[in-house]
mmCIF file of N, CA and C in Angstrom:
data_model
loop_
_atom_site.group_PDB
_atom_site.id
_atom_site.type_symbol
_atom_site.label_atom_id
_atom_site.label_comp_id
_atom_site.label_asym_id
_atom_site.label_seq_id
_atom_site.Cartn_x
_atom_site.Cartn_y
_atom_site.Cartn_z
ATOM 1 N N MET F 226 34.506 16.722 -10.480
ATOM 2 C CA MET F 226 33.632 17.098 -11.564
ATOM 3 C C MET F 226 32.974 18.418 -11.189
ATOM 4 N N SER F 227 33.145 19.393 -12.046
ATOM 5 C CA SER F 227 32.499 20.680 -11.802
ATOM 6 C C SER F 227 31.355 20.844 -12.780
ATOM 7 N N GLY F 228 30.537 21.820 -12.556
ATOM 8 C CA GLY F 228 29.399 22.048 -13.436
ATOM 9 C C GLY F 228 28.136 22.183 -12.627
ATOM 10 N N LYS F 229 27.053 22.175 -13.357
ATOM 11 C CA LYS F 229 25.756 22.355 -12.709
ATOM 12 C C LYS F 229 25.364 21.101 -11.931
ATOM 13 N N PRO F 230 24.854 21.297 -10.728
ATOM 14 C CA PRO F 230 24.359 20.128 -9.989
ATOM 15 C C PRO F 230 23.091 19.597 -10.653
ATOM 16 N N PHE F 231 22.870 18.303 -10.463
ATOM 17 C CA PHE F 231 21.694 17.680 -11.071
ATOM 18 C C PHE F 231 20.426 18.141 -10.363
ATOM 19 N N ARG F 232 19.433 18.472 -11.155
ATOM 20 C CA ARG F 232 18.122 18.837 -10.616
ATOM 21 C C ARG F 232 17.068 18.130 -11.454
ATOM 22 N N PHE F 233 16.302 17.266 -10.800
ATOM 23 C CA PHE F 233 15.239 16.523 -11.487
ATOM 24 C C PHE F 233 14.017 17.416 -11.571
ATOM 25 N N ARG F 234 13.594 17.716 -12.787
ATOM 26 C CA ARG F 234 12.489 18.655 -12.970
ATOM 27 C C ARG F 234 11.159 18.114 -12.456
ATOM 28 N N LEU F 235 11.044 16.827 -12.334
ATOM 29 C CA LEU F 235 9.789 16.230 -11.860
ATOM 30 C C LEU F 235 9.868 15.810 -10.390
ATOM 31 N N GLN F 236 10.807 16.409 -9.643
ATOM 32 C CA GLN F 236 10.992 16.033 -8.246
ATOM 33 C C GLN F 236 9.718 16.255 -7.420
ATOM 34 N N ASN F 237 9.021 17.346 -7.683
ATOM 35 C CA ASN F 237 7.775 17.606 -6.930
ATOM 36 C C ASN F 237 6.735 16.525 -7.207
ATOM 37 N N VAL F 238 6.659 16.086 -8.458
ATOM 38 C CA VAL F 238 5.701 15.029 -8.816
ATOM 39 C C VAL F 238 6.125 13.716 -8.159
ATOM 40 N N LEU F 239 7.431 13.433 -8.177
ATOM 41 C CA LEU F 239 7.938 12.224 -7.526
ATOM 42 C C LEU F 239 7.620 12.240 -6.038
ATOM 43 N N SER F 240 7.846 13.374 -5.391
ATOM 44 C CA SER F 240 7.545 13.485 -3.957
ATOM 45 C C SER F 240 6.059 13.255 -3.701
ATOM 46 N N LEU F 241 5.212 13.809 -4.553
ATOM 47 C CA LEU F 241 3.766 13.614 -4.416
ATOM 48 C C LEU F 241 3.407 12.140 -4.566
ATOM 49 N N ARG F 242 3.979 11.477 -5.569
ATOM 50 C CA ARG F 242 3.684 10.056 -5.788
ATOM 51 C C ARG F 242 4.156 9.204 -4.609
ATOM 52 N N GLN F 243 5.305 9.551 -4.050
ATOM 53 C CA GLN F 243 5.801 8.802 -2.894
ATOM 54 C C GLN F 243 4.896 9.029 -1.678
ATOM 55 N N ARG F 244 4.417 10.258 -1.511
ATOM 56 C CA ARG F 244 3.500 10.557 -0.412
ATOM 57 C C ARG F 244 2.189 9.790 -0.602
ATOM 58 N N GLU F 245 1.692 9.721 -1.834
ATOM 59 C CA GLU F 245 0.465 8.961 -2.107
ATOM 60 C C GLU F 245 0.666 7.482 -1.790
ATOM 61 N N ALA F 246 1.836 6.936 -2.133
ATOM 62 C CA ALA F 246 2.124 5.527 -1.824
ATOM 63 C C ALA F 246 2.158 5.312 -0.311
ATOM 64 N N ASP F 247 2.748 6.251 0.418
ATOM 65 C CA ASP F 247 2.785 6.139 1.879
ATOM 66 C C ASP F 247 1.373 6.179 2.471
ATOM 67 N N GLN F 248 0.542 7.065 1.941
ATOM 68 C CA GLN F 248 -0.839 7.159 2.425
ATOM 69 C C GLN F 248 -1.623 5.892 2.093
ATOM 70 N N ALA F 249 -1.377 5.330 0.910
ATOM 71 C CA ALA F 249 -2.058 4.091 0.524
ATOM 72 C C ALA F 249 -1.622 2.941 1.426
ATOM 73 N N GLU F 250 -0.355 2.936 1.809
ATOM 74 C CA GLU F 250 0.140 1.903 2.717
ATOM 75 C C GLU F 250 -0.521 2.040 4.094
ATOM 76 N N ALA F 251 -0.674 3.266 4.554
ATOM 77 C CA ALA F 251 -1.350 3.496 5.835
ATOM 78 C C ALA F 251 -2.820 3.075 5.750
ATOM 79 N N ALA F 252 -3.462 3.351 4.623
ATOM 80 C CA ALA F 252 -4.865 2.953 4.448
ATOM 81 C C ALA F 252 -4.999 1.432 4.455
ATOM 82 N N LEU F 253 -4.043 0.741 3.841
ATOM 83 C CA LEU F 253 -4.063 -0.722 3.855
ATOM 84 C C LEU F 253 -3.907 -1.242 5.274
ATOM 85 N N ALA F 254 -2.995 -0.659 6.025
ATOM 86 C CA ALA F 254 -2.794 -1.097 7.417
ATOM 87 C C ALA F 254 -4.070 -0.886 8.233
ATOM 88 N N GLN F 255 -4.739 0.234 8.019
ATOM 89 C CA GLN F 255 -5.994 0.505 8.732
ATOM 90 C C GLN F 255 -7.066 -0.514 8.341
ATOM 91 N N ALA F 256 -7.157 -0.822 7.051
ATOM 92 C CA ALA F 256 -8.150 -1.805 6.583
ATOM 93 C C ALA F 256 -7.864 -3.177 7.188
ATOM 94 N N GLN F 257 -6.586 -3.529 7.327
ATOM 95 C CA GLN F 257 -6.234 -4.817 7.916
ATOM 96 C C GLN F 257 -6.566 -4.853 9.411
ATOM 97 N N ARG F 258 -6.355 -3.725 10.097
ATOM 98 C CA ARG F 258 -6.729 -3.670 11.524
ATOM 99 C C ARG F 258 -8.246 -3.812 11.678
ATOM 100 N N ALA F 259 -9.003 -3.120 10.819
ATOM 101 C CA ALA F 259 -10.462 -3.191 10.888
ATOM 102 C C ALA F 259 -10.938 -4.615 10.612
ATOM 103 N N ARG F 260 -10.299 -5.294 9.674
ATOM 104 C CA ARG F 260 -10.680 -6.666 9.353
ATOM 105 C C ARG F 260 -10.400 -7.578 10.537
ATOM 106 N N SER F 261 -9.265 -7.371 11.179
ATOM 107 C CA SER F 261 -8.908 -8.178 12.343
ATOM 108 C C SER F 261 -9.936 -8.002 13.462
ATOM 109 N N GLU F 262 -10.342 -6.762 13.684
ATOM 110 C CA GLU F 262 -11.362 -6.498 14.707
ATOM 111 C C GLU F 262 -12.681 -7.170 14.334
ATOM 112 N N GLN F 263 -13.052 -7.103 13.049
ATOM 113 C CA GLN F 263 -14.309 -7.712 12.607
ATOM 114 C C GLN F 263 -14.235 -9.231 12.703
ATOM 115 N N ALA F 264 -13.068 -9.802 12.439
ATOM 116 C CA ALA F 264 -12.910 -11.257 12.573
ATOM 117 C C ALA F 264 -13.137 -11.679 14.022
ATOM 118 N N ALA F 265 -12.700 -10.845 14.971
ATOM 119 C CA ALA F 265 -12.938 -11.145 16.389
ATOM 120 C C ALA F 265 -14.432 -11.089 16.700
ATOM 121 N N VAL F 266 -15.144 -10.131 16.095
ATOM 122 C CA VAL F 266 -16.597 -10.029 16.294
ATOM 123 C C VAL F 266 -17.283 -11.286 15.752
ATOM 124 N N VAL F 267 -16.850 -11.747 14.575
ATOM 125 C CA VAL F 267 -17.431 -12.962 13.985
ATOM 126 C C VAL F 267 -17.173 -14.156 14.900
ATOM 127 N N ALA F 268 -15.961 -14.270 15.384
ATOM 128 C CA ALA F 268 -15.620 -15.401 16.258
ATOM 129 C C ALA F 268 -16.476 -15.386 17.525
ATOM 130 N N GLU F 269 -16.678 -14.219 18.084
ATOM 131 C CA GLU F 269 -17.513 -14.114 19.286
ATOM 132 C C GLU F 269 -18.965 -14.491 18.973
ATOM 133 N N ALA F 270 -19.481 -14.028 17.839
ATOM 134 C CA ALA F 270 -20.863 -14.337 17.461
ATOM 135 C C ALA F 270 -21.039 -15.832 17.221
ATOM 136 N N VAL F 271 -20.057 -16.451 16.577
ATOM 137 C CA VAL F 271 -20.114 -17.898 16.345
ATOM 138 C C VAL F 271 -20.041 -18.638 17.682
ATOM 139 N N GLY F 272 -19.194 -18.163 18.566
ATOM 140 C CA GLY F 272 -19.096 -18.786 19.889
ATOM 141 C C GLY F 272 -20.414 -18.701 20.641
ATOM 142 N N ALA F 273 -21.072 -17.554 20.586
ATOM 143 C CA ALA F 273 -22.364 -17.390 21.261
ATOM 144 C C ALA F 273 -23.405 -18.314 20.642
ATOM 145 N N GLN F 274 -23.378 -18.417 19.307
ATOM 146 C CA GLN F 274 -24.326 -19.303 18.619
ATOM 147 C C GLN F 274 -24.072 -20.759 19.036
ATOM 148 N N ASN F 275 -22.829 -21.161 19.115
ATOM 149 C CA ASN F 275 -22.498 -22.536 19.517
ATOM 150 C C ASN F 275 -22.912 -22.814 20.963
ATOM 151 N N ARG F 276 -22.726 -21.820 21.827
ATOM 152 C CA ARG F 276 -23.138 -22.010 23.223
ATOM 153 C C ARG F 276 -24.660 -22.190 23.314
ATOM 154 N N LEU F 277 -25.406 -21.424 22.511
ATOM 155 C CA LEU F 277 -26.872 -21.574 22.506
ATOM 156 C C LEU F 277 -27.279 -22.948 21.985
ATOM 157 N N SER F 278 -26.592 -23.419 20.966
ATOM 158 C CA SER F 278 -26.908 -24.747 20.419
ATOM 159 C C SER F 278 -26.650 -25.831 21.461
ATOM 160 N N ALA F 279 -25.597 -25.644 22.220
ATOM 161 C CA ALA F 279 -25.270 -26.641 23.254
ATOM 162 C C ALA F 279 -26.300 -26.645 24.376
ATOM 163 N N GLN F 280 -27.025 -25.557 24.547
ATOM 164 C CA GLN F 280 -28.006 -25.462 25.627
ATOM 165 C C GLN F 280 -29.402 -25.934 25.192
ATOM 166 N N TYR F 281 -29.521 -26.450 23.992
ATOM 167 C CA TYR F 281 -30.838 -26.847 23.484
ATOM 168 C C TYR F 281 -31.470 -27.957 24.341
ATOM 169 N N ALA F 282 -30.693 -28.870 24.781
ATOM 170 C CA ALA F 282 -31.228 -29.981 25.596
ATOM 171 C C ALA F 282 -31.837 -29.446 26.890
ATOM 172 N N GLN F 283 -31.210 -28.435 27.469
ATOM 173 C CA GLN F 283 -31.758 -27.836 28.686
ATOM 174 C C GLN F 283 -33.090 -27.149 28.392
ATOM 175 N N ALA F 284 -33.181 -26.514 27.215
ATOM 176 C CA ALA F 284 -34.425 -25.835 26.851
ATOM 177 C C ALA F 284 -35.550 -26.849 26.667
ATOM 178 N N GLN F 285 -35.245 -28.008 26.108
ATOM 179 C CA GLN F 285 -36.268 -29.041 25.921
ATOM 180 C C GLN F 285 -36.810 -29.511 27.263
ATOM 181 N N ALA F 286 -35.953 -29.567 28.231
ATOM 182 C CA ALA F 286 -36.388 -30.009 29.551
ATOM 183 C C ALA F 286 -37.313 -28.987 30.196
ATOM 184 N N GLY F 287 -37.243 -27.738 29.755
ATOM 185 C CA GLY F 287 -38.053 -26.680 30.339
ATOM 186 C C GLY F 287 -39.438 -26.573 29.731
ATOM 187 N N GLY F 288 -39.736 -27.341 28.718
ATOM 188 C CA GLY F 288 -41.064 -27.302 28.130
ATOM 189 C C GLY F 288 -41.101 -26.509 26.830
ATOM 190 N N ILE F 289 -42.322 -26.454 26.236
ATOM 191 C CA ILE F 289 -42.499 -25.843 24.926
ATOM 192 C C ILE F 289 -42.164 -24.359 24.935
ATOM 193 N N ARG F 290 -42.562 -23.679 25.992
ATOM 194 C CA ARG F 290 -42.282 -22.239 26.058
ATOM 195 C C ARG F 290 -40.774 -21.981 26.080
ATOM 196 N N SER F 291 -40.067 -22.757 26.830
ATOM 197 C CA SER F 291 -38.616 -22.622 26.917
ATOM 198 C C SER F 291 -37.956 -22.940 25.567
ATOM 199 N N VAL F 292 -38.490 -23.948 24.853
ATOM 200 C CA VAL F 292 -37.946 -24.303 23.536
ATOM 201 C C VAL F 292 -38.176 -23.166 22.560
ATOM 202 N N ARG F 293 -39.381 -22.569 22.564
ATOM 203 C CA ARG F 293 -39.664 -21.454 21.638
ATOM 204 C C ARG F 293 -38.761 -20.251 21.946
ATOM 205 N N GLN F 294 -38.618 -19.978 23.211
ATOM 206 C CA GLN F 294 -37.745 -18.862 23.589
ATOM 207 C C GLN F 294 -36.301 -19.145 23.128
ATOM 208 N N HIS F 295 -35.861 -20.357 23.324
ATOM 209 C CA HIS F 295 -34.505 -20.738 22.908
ATOM 210 C C HIS F 295 -34.360 -20.630 21.399
ATOM 211 N N GLU F 296 -35.394 -21.046 20.658
ATOM 212 C CA GLU F 296 -35.344 -20.938 19.196
ATOM 213 C C GLU F 296 -35.220 -19.474 18.770
ATOM 214 N N GLY F 297 -35.912 -18.584 19.448
ATOM 215 C CA GLY F 297 -35.799 -17.151 19.158
ATOM 216 C C GLY F 297 -34.385 -16.652 19.407
ATOM 217 N N PHE F 298 -33.780 -17.081 20.502
ATOM 218 C CA PHE F 298 -32.397 -16.697 20.796
ATOM 219 C C PHE F 298 -31.451 -17.222 19.721
ATOM 220 N N ARG F 299 -31.700 -18.467 19.294
ATOM 221 C CA ARG F 299 -30.832 -19.050 18.255
ATOM 222 C C ARG F 299 -30.978 -18.306 16.929
ATOM 223 N N ARG F 300 -32.206 -17.894 16.582
ATOM 224 C CA ARG F 300 -32.401 -17.117 15.338
ATOM 225 C C ARG F 300 -31.651 -15.784 15.424
ATOM 226 N N ASP F 301 -31.751 -15.119 16.580
ATOM 227 C CA ASP F 301 -31.019 -13.862 16.770
ATOM 228 C C ASP F 301 -29.508 -14.083 16.661
ATOM 229 N N ALA F 302 -29.039 -15.162 17.262
ATOM 230 C CA ALA F 302 -27.605 -15.463 17.199
ATOM 231 C C ALA F 302 -27.178 -15.737 15.761
ATOM 232 N N HIS F 303 -28.023 -16.463 15.022
ATOM 233 C CA HIS F 303 -27.724 -16.756 13.614
ATOM 234 C C HIS F 303 -27.681 -15.449 12.810
ATOM 235 N N ARG F 304 -28.610 -14.539 13.073
ATOM 236 C CA ARG F 304 -28.642 -13.254 12.368
ATOM 237 C C ARG F 304 -27.384 -12.447 12.694
ATOM 238 N N ARG F 305 -26.980 -12.453 13.968
ATOM 239 C CA ARG F 305 -25.757 -11.719 14.356
ATOM 240 C C ARG F 305 -24.526 -12.287 13.654
ATOM 241 N N VAL F 306 -24.453 -13.606 13.533
ATOM 242 C CA VAL F 306 -23.325 -14.235 12.828
ATOM 243 C C VAL F 306 -23.339 -13.835 11.358
ATOM 244 N N ALA F 307 -24.517 -13.885 10.730
ATOM 245 C CA ALA F 307 -24.613 -13.526 9.307
ATOM 246 C C ALA F 307 -24.243 -12.061 9.084
ATOM 247 N N ASP F 308 -24.725 -11.167 9.961
ATOM 248 C CA ASP F 308 -24.394 -9.737 9.838
ATOM 249 C C ASP F 308 -22.894 -9.514 10.016
ATOM 250 N N ALA F 309 -22.333 -10.159 11.019
ATOM 251 C CA ALA F 309 -20.895 -10.009 11.268
ATOM 252 C C ALA F 309 -20.082 -10.561 10.099
ATOM 253 N N GLN F 310 -20.534 -11.643 9.521
ATOM 254 C CA GLN F 310 -19.828 -12.236 8.378
ATOM 255 C C GLN F 310 -19.909 -11.312 7.164
ATOM 256 N N ARG F 311 -21.062 -10.680 6.947
ATOM 257 C CA ARG F 311 -21.189 -9.714 5.835
ATOM 258 C C ARG F 311 -20.204 -8.553 6.023
ATOM 259 N N LEU F 312 -20.097 -8.071 7.256
ATOM 260 C CA LEU F 312 -19.146 -6.992 7.535
ATOM 261 C C LEU F 312 -17.702 -7.456 7.335
ATOM 262 N N LEU F 313 -17.424 -8.702 7.675
ATOM 263 C CA LEU F 313 -16.084 -9.255 7.457
ATOM 264 C C LEU F 313 -15.784 -9.346 5.957
ATOM 265 N N ASP F 314 -16.766 -9.780 5.189
ATOM 266 C CA ASP F 314 -16.584 -9.846 3.734
ATOM 267 C C ASP F 314 -16.329 -8.453 3.147
ATOM 268 N N ALA F 315 -17.044 -7.461 3.665
ATOM 269 C CA ALA F 315 -16.836 -6.079 3.205
ATOM 270 C C ALA F 315 -15.426 -5.610 3.573
ATOM 271 N N ALA F 316 -14.947 -6.000 4.742
ATOM 272 C CA ALA F 316 -13.580 -5.641 5.160
ATOM 273 C C ALA F 316 -12.556 -6.294 4.234
ATOM 274 N N ASP F 317 -12.829 -7.531 3.820
ATOM 275 C CA ASP F 317 -11.940 -8.206 2.866
ATOM 276 C C ASP F 317 -11.905 -7.455 1.532
ATOM 277 N N ARG F 318 -13.063 -6.978 1.091
ATOM 278 C CA ARG F 318 -13.111 -6.215 -0.169
ATOM 279 C C ARG F 318 -12.348 -4.895 -0.032
ATOM 280 N N ARG F 319 -12.466 -4.251 1.133
ATOM 281 C CA ARG F 319 -11.713 -2.998 1.357
ATOM 282 C C ARG F 319 -10.207 -3.258 1.343
ATOM 283 N N ILE F 320 -9.784 -4.372 1.893
ATOM 284 C CA ILE F 320 -8.361 -4.719 1.867
ATOM 285 C C ILE F 320 -7.900 -4.940 0.432
ATOM 286 N N ALA F 321 -8.678 -5.673 -0.347
ATOM 287 C CA ALA F 321 -8.305 -5.920 -1.744
ATOM 288 C C ALA F 321 -8.192 -4.602 -2.509
ATOM 289 N N GLU F 322 -9.127 -3.697 -2.289
ATOM 290 C CA GLU F 322 -9.084 -2.398 -2.960
ATOM 291 C C GLU F 322 -7.883 -1.580 -2.490
ATOM 292 N N ALA F 323 -7.596 -1.620 -1.194
ATOM 293 C CA ALA F 323 -6.438 -0.884 -0.664
ATOM 294 C C ALA F 323 -5.136 -1.431 -1.244
ATOM 295 N N LYS F 324 -5.055 -2.742 -1.434
ATOM 296 C CA LYS F 324 -3.863 -3.342 -2.052
ATOM 297 C C LYS F 324 -3.725 -2.903 -3.506
ATOM 298 N N ARG F 325 -4.848 -2.844 -4.213
ATOM 299 C CA ARG F 325 -4.817 -2.412 -5.610
ATOM 300 C C ARG F 325 -4.334 -0.967 -5.705
ATOM 301 N N VAL F 326 -4.860 -0.108 -4.850
ATOM 302 C CA VAL F 326 -4.471 1.303 -4.851
ATOM 303 C C VAL F 326 -2.994 1.444 -4.479
ATOM 304 N N LEU F 327 -2.550 0.667 -3.504
ATOM 305 C CA LEU F 327 -1.143 0.721 -3.095
ATOM 306 C C LEU F 327 -0.233 0.304 -4.245
ATOM 307 N N ARG F 328 -0.581 -0.780 -4.943
ATOM 308 C CA ARG F 328 0.233 -1.216 -6.092
ATOM 309 C C ARG F 328 0.309 -0.119 -7.145
ATOM 310 N N LEU F 329 -0.818 0.529 -7.418
ATOM 311 C CA LEU F 329 -0.862 1.597 -8.416
ATOM 312 C C LEU F 329 0.054 2.752 -8.003
ATOM 313 N N HIS F 330 -0.058 3.203 -6.761
ATOM 314 C CA HIS F 330 0.757 4.333 -6.309
ATOM 315 C C HIS F 330 2.241 3.967 -6.232
ATOM 316 N N ARG F 331 2.530 2.755 -5.808
ATOM 317 C CA ARG F 331 3.938 2.327 -5.777
ATOM 318 C C ARG F 331 4.518 2.265 -7.182
ATOM 319 N N THR F 332 3.750 1.746 -8.123
ATOM 320 C CA THR F 332 4.225 1.668 -9.502
ATOM 321 C C THR F 332 4.497 3.060 -10.051
ATOM 322 N N ASN F 333 3.584 3.990 -9.796
ATOM 323 C CA ASN F 333 3.785 5.368 -10.258
ATOM 324 C C ASN F 333 5.054 5.971 -9.660
ATOM 325 N N ALA F 334 5.251 5.787 -8.366
ATOM 326 C CA ALA F 334 6.432 6.344 -7.697
ATOM 327 C C ALA F 334 7.713 5.672 -8.205
ATOM 328 N N GLU F 335 7.676 4.355 -8.363
ATOM 329 C CA GLU F 335 8.864 3.633 -8.830
ATOM 330 C C GLU F 335 9.226 4.027 -10.261
ATOM 331 N N THR F 336 8.220 4.247 -11.097
ATOM 332 C CA THR F 336 8.471 4.661 -12.474
ATOM 333 C C THR F 336 9.169 6.020 -12.502
ATOM 334 N N LEU F 337 8.661 6.952 -11.719
ATOM 335 C CA LEU F 337 9.292 8.278 -11.674
ATOM 336 C C LEU F 337 10.684 8.207 -11.051
ATOM 337 N N ASP F 338 10.883 7.360 -10.054
ATOM 338 C CA ASP F 338 12.201 7.233 -9.443
ATOM 339 C C ASP F 338 13.196 6.639 -10.442
ATOM 340 N N THR F 339 12.755 5.680 -11.234
ATOM 341 C CA THR F 339 13.608 5.109 -12.281
ATOM 342 C C THR F 339 13.983 6.189 -13.294
ATOM 343 N N LEU F 340 13.024 7.012 -13.660
ATOM 344 C CA LEU F 340 13.292 8.116 -14.578
ATOM 345 C C LEU F 340 14.284 9.096 -13.964
ATOM 346 N N ARG F 341 14.120 9.392 -12.691
ATOM 347 C CA ARG F 341 15.050 10.296 -12.002
ATOM 348 C C ARG F 341 16.468 9.734 -12.013
ATOM 349 N N LYS F 342 16.608 8.445 -11.721
ATOM 350 C CA LYS F 342 17.929 7.816 -11.727
ATOM 351 C C LYS F 342 18.545 7.850 -13.120
ATOM 352 N N SER F 343 17.723 7.584 -14.110
ATOM 353 C CA SER F 343 18.207 7.619 -15.491
ATOM 354 C C SER F 343 18.699 9.015 -15.862
ATOM 355 N N HIS F 344 17.937 10.032 -15.490
ATOM 356 C CA HIS F 344 18.341 11.411 -15.776
ATOM 357 C C HIS F 344 19.606 11.781 -15.004
ATOM 358 N N ALA F 345 19.722 11.321 -13.769
ATOM 359 C CA ALA F 345 20.915 11.610 -12.970
ATOM 360 C C ALA F 345 22.151 10.972 -13.603
ATOM 361 N N GLU F 346 22.011 9.730 -14.067
ATOM 362 C CA GLU F 346 23.135 9.060 -14.725
ATOM 363 C C GLU F 346 23.515 9.781 -16.007
ATOM 364 N N ALA F 347 22.528 10.208 -16.782
ATOM 365 C CA ALA F 347 22.807 10.942 -18.018
ATOM 366 C C ALA F 347 23.500 12.268 -17.700
ATOM 367 N N HIS F 348 23.076 12.930 -16.645
ATOM 368 C CA HIS F 348 23.702 14.191 -16.237
ATOM 369 C C HIS F 348 25.165 13.968 -15.858
ATOM 370 N N GLU F 349 25.412 12.923 -15.069
ATOM 371 C CA GLU F 349 26.783 12.607 -14.666
ATOM 372 C C GLU F 349 27.644 12.263 -15.877
ATOM 373 N N ARG F 350 27.087 11.499 -16.803
ATOM 374 C CA ARG F 350 27.801 11.143 -18.030
ATOM 375 C C ARG F 350 28.145 12.392 -18.832
ATOM 376 N N ALA F 351 27.172 13.296 -18.954
ATOM 377 C CA ALA F 351 27.409 14.541 -19.696
ATOM 378 C C ALA F 351 28.465 15.386 -18.993
ATOM 379 N N GLN F 352 28.459 15.419 -17.681
ATOM 380 C CA GLN F 352 29.460 16.171 -16.920
ATOM 381 C C GLN F 352 30.857 15.577 -17.149
ATOM 382 N N ARG F 353 30.952 14.241 -17.099
ATOM 383 C CA ARG F 353 32.242 13.587 -17.335
ATOM 384 C C ARG F 353 32.736 13.847 -18.758
ATOM 385 N N ASP F 354 31.820 13.739 -19.725
ATOM 386 C CA ASP F 354 32.192 13.992 -21.122
ATOM 387 C C ASP F 354 32.668 15.425 -21.308
ATOM 388 N N ALA F 355 31.986 16.376 -20.686
ATOM 389 C CA ALA F 355 32.382 17.780 -20.804
ATOM 390 C C ALA F 355 33.750 17.995 -20.169
ATOM 391 N N GLU F 356 33.984 17.351 -19.038
ATOM 392 C CA GLU F 356 35.273 17.482 -18.371
ATOM 393 C C GLU F 356 36.383 16.872 -19.219
ATOM 394 N N MET F 357 36.108 15.693 -19.814
ATOM 395 C CA MET F 357 37.098 15.058 -20.689
ATOM 396 C C MET F 357 37.389 15.931 -21.904
ATOM 397 N N GLN F 358 36.364 16.517 -22.479
ATOM 398 C CA GLN F 358 36.548 17.387 -23.635
ATOM 399 C C GLN F 358 37.402 18.598 -23.243
ATOM 400 N N GLN F 359 37.141 19.146 -22.078
ATOM 401 C CA GLN F 359 37.908 20.291 -21.599
ATOM 402 C C GLN F 359 39.377 19.891 -21.391
ATOM 403 N N LEU F 360 39.608 18.727 -20.820
ATOM 404 C CA LEU F 360 40.978 18.249 -20.620
ATOM 405 C C LEU F 360 41.672 17.978 -21.954
ATOM 406 N N ASP F 361 40.925 17.402 -22.911
ATOM 407 C CA ASP F 361 41.490 17.153 -24.243
ATOM 408 C C ASP F 361 41.891 18.461 -24.916
ATOM 409 N N GLU F 362 41.021 19.444 -24.848
ATOM 410 C CA GLU F 362 41.329 20.744 -25.461
ATOM 411 C C GLU F 362 42.534 21.390 -24.789
ATOM 412 N N GLN F 363 42.599 21.276 -23.477
ATOM 413 C CA GLN F 363 43.733 21.835 -22.745
ATOM 414 C C GLN F 363 45.022 21.116 -23.149
ATOM 415 N N ALA F 364 44.965 19.796 -23.279
ATOM 416 C CA ALA F 364 46.142 19.028 -23.686
ATOM 417 C C ALA F 364 46.567 19.410 -25.100
ATOM 418 N N LEU F 365 45.615 19.638 -26.010
ATOM 419 C CA LEU F 365 45.943 20.052 -27.382
ATOM 420 C C LEU F 365 46.606 21.419 -27.392
ATOM 421 N N ARG F 366 46.143 22.337 -26.557
ATOM 422 C CA ARG F 366 46.762 23.670 -26.497
ATOM 423 C C ARG F 366 48.199 23.572 -25.989
ATOM 424 N N VAL F 367 48.409 22.749 -24.958
ATOM 425 C CA VAL F 367 49.765 22.565 -24.423
ATOM 426 C C VAL F 367 50.654 21.919 -25.489
ATOM 427 N N TYR F 368 50.120 20.939 -26.204
ATOM 428 C CA TYR F 368 50.890 20.275 -27.253
ATOM 429 C C TYR F 368 51.225 21.241 -28.380
ATOM 430 N N ALA F 369 50.235 22.049 -28.756
ATOM 431 C CA ALA F 369 50.460 23.014 -29.847
ATOM 432 C C ALA F 369 51.502 24.039 -29.429
ATOM 433 N N ARG F 370 51.514 24.459 -28.196
ATOM 434 C CA ARG F 370 52.494 25.433 -27.706
ATOM 435 C C ARG F 370 53.909 24.849 -27.710
ATOM 436 N N HIS F 371 54.025 23.585 -27.340
ATOM 437 C CA HIS F 371 55.353 22.947 -27.282
ATOM 438 C C HIS F 371 55.854 22.529 -28.666
ATOM 439 N N SER F 372 54.951 22.252 -29.594
ATOM 440 C CA SER F 372 55.405 21.829 -30.911
ATOM 441 C C SER F 372 55.783 23.011 -31.790
ATOM 442 N N SER F 373 55.367 24.184 -31.477
ATOM 443 C CA SER F 373 55.744 25.305 -32.348
ATOM 444 C C SER F 373 56.988 25.990 -31.928
#
């Protein structure tokens, strides 16, 4: 098949959309890593809180001052768990947003790629049709020359 090679006029836009999808995928991976790290912080804070709760009996044996001090430690541990959990929830929201953005960019890129494929197929079809027409005309000329 001879003729003009196919050139998709929106190739630059397609490349941009694909790059945006790649960046969105990287952002999602980063958000998931951050969430994993925050989940470890929550687990550690909960572990510290549980260890303090287990030591309550020892604090009671130490008297009222020891119990009050232990209660202060437990309140701090509870606050650390709550703060860490809030940060974990925020990380979950960032992941959800990153997934939404990734879906949007992938859809945009896939739509343009589908359009590119459609245009490429139409170009190939037009090239084949032009070649067939050229062959038909050539065959008619040969036939006309031999019939006269």
